Tab-separated table of C-alpha atoms in Angstrom:
chain	number	residue	atom	x	y	z
A	1	UNK	CA	-26.613	-1.587	5.817
A	2	UNK	CA	-25.095	1.823	5.164
A	3	UNK	CA	-21.374	2.134	5.866
A	4	UNK	CA	-19.251	5.241	5.441
A	5	UNK	CA	-15.568	4.760	6.212
A	6	UNK	CA	-13.480	7.892	6.794
A	7	UNK	CA	-10.036	6.678	5.784
A	8	UNK	CA	-6.596	7.756	4.639
A	9	UNK	CA	-5.529	6.521	1.187
A	10	UNK	CA	-2.317	4.938	2.524
A	11	UNK	CA	-2.463	3.950	6.184
A	12	UNK	CA	-2.088	0.661	8.010
A	13	UNK	CA	-5.086	1.324	10.248
A	14	UNK	CA	-7.247	2.400	7.296
A	15	UNK	CA	-6.162	-0.658	5.311
A	16	UNK	CA	-7.109	-2.824	8.288
A	17	UNK	CA	-10.641	-1.423	8.178
A	18	UNK	CA	-10.791	-2.001	4.418
A	19	UNK	CA	-9.626	-5.602	4.912
A	20	UNK	CA	-12.399	-6.362	7.423
A	21	UNK	CA	-15.077	-4.826	5.224
A	22	UNK	CA	-13.749	-6.830	2.261
A	23	UNK	CA	-13.594	-10.019	4.376
A	24	UNK	CA	-17.358	-9.807	4.915
A	25	UNK	CA	-17.993	-8.493	1.375
A	26	UNK	CA	-19.675	-5.383	2.750
A	27	UNK	CA	-20.366	-2.455	0.473
A	28	UNK	CA	-19.152	0.840	1.877
A	29	UNK	CA	-18.268	4.367	0.875
A	30	UNK	CA	-14.520	4.982	1.178
A	31	UNK	CA	-14.274	8.660	2.169
A	32	UNK	CA	-10.789	10.160	1.661
A	33	UNK	CA	-9.983	12.441	4.604
A	34	UNK	CA	-6.531	13.418	3.311
A	35	UNK	CA	-7.307	14.736	-0.164
A	36	UNK	CA	-10.729	16.234	0.614
A	37	UNK	CA	-10.806	18.809	3.442
A	38	UNK	CA	-14.626	18.852	3.438
A	39	UNK	CA	-14.759	15.112	4.136
A	40	UNK	CA	-12.180	15.508	6.921
A	41	UNK	CA	-14.306	18.307	8.458
A	42	UNK	CA	-17.395	16.086	8.155
A	43	UNK	CA	-15.594	13.272	9.995
A	44	UNK	CA	-14.494	15.620	12.806
A	45	UNK	CA	-18.021	17.041	13.090
A	46	UNK	CA	-19.661	13.601	13.216
A	47	UNK	CA	-17.094	11.888	15.463
A	48	UNK	CA	-16.178	14.778	17.748
A	49	UNK	CA	-12.450	14.139	17.316
A	50	UNK	CA	-9.639	14.306	14.758
A	51	UNK	CA	-8.240	10.768	14.775
A	52	UNK	CA	-8.919	8.202	12.081
A	53	UNK	CA	-10.104	5.771	10.911
A	54	UNK	CA	-13.734	6.453	11.720
A	55	UNK	CA	-16.506	4.225	10.445
A	56	UNK	CA	-20.193	5.107	10.477
A	57	UNK	CA	-22.482	2.064	10.349
A	58	UNK	CA	-26.220	2.731	10.058
A	59	UNK	CA	-25.778	6.134	11.709
A	60	UNK	CA	-23.555	4.880	14.572
A	61	UNK	CA	-20.066	6.409	14.533
A	62	UNK	CA	-17.135	4.249	15.561
A	63	UNK	CA	-14.368	6.780	16.148
A	64	UNK	CA	-10.626	6.076	15.932
A	65	UNK	CA	-11.095	2.333	15.359
A	66	UNK	CA	-9.023	-0.547	14.079
A	67	UNK	CA	-10.217	-3.204	11.691
A	68	UNK	CA	-10.514	-5.622	14.621
A	69	UNK	CA	-12.750	-3.188	16.500
A	70	UNK	CA	-14.983	-2.787	13.445
A	71	UNK	CA	-15.208	-6.562	13.122
A	72	UNK	CA	-16.062	-6.927	16.810
A	73	UNK	CA	-18.811	-4.291	16.502
A	74	UNK	CA	-20.293	-5.997	13.430
A	75	UNK	CA	-20.278	-9.441	15.049
A	76	UNK	CA	-21.546	-8.330	18.463
A	77	UNK	CA	-24.442	-6.479	16.813
A	78	UNK	CA	-25.145	-9.384	14.454
A	79	UNK	CA	-24.663	-7.198	11.395
């Protein structure tokens, strides 16, 4: 499974996503949208909006999601 998480370094919502990914011991790429303008632009281009966190799982973009929403997506898709 390929996971790219577009997150802020210090953010409750971003930390919620990190917590869910850690809970299931999933490997993911933590992409810093605050300190890297190119990564932020990539997130906006892929998601079609400016809000974060965004998590891309196997090419499917979950835009402006919470950790609970990521967990629900993973469980409902048996990932």
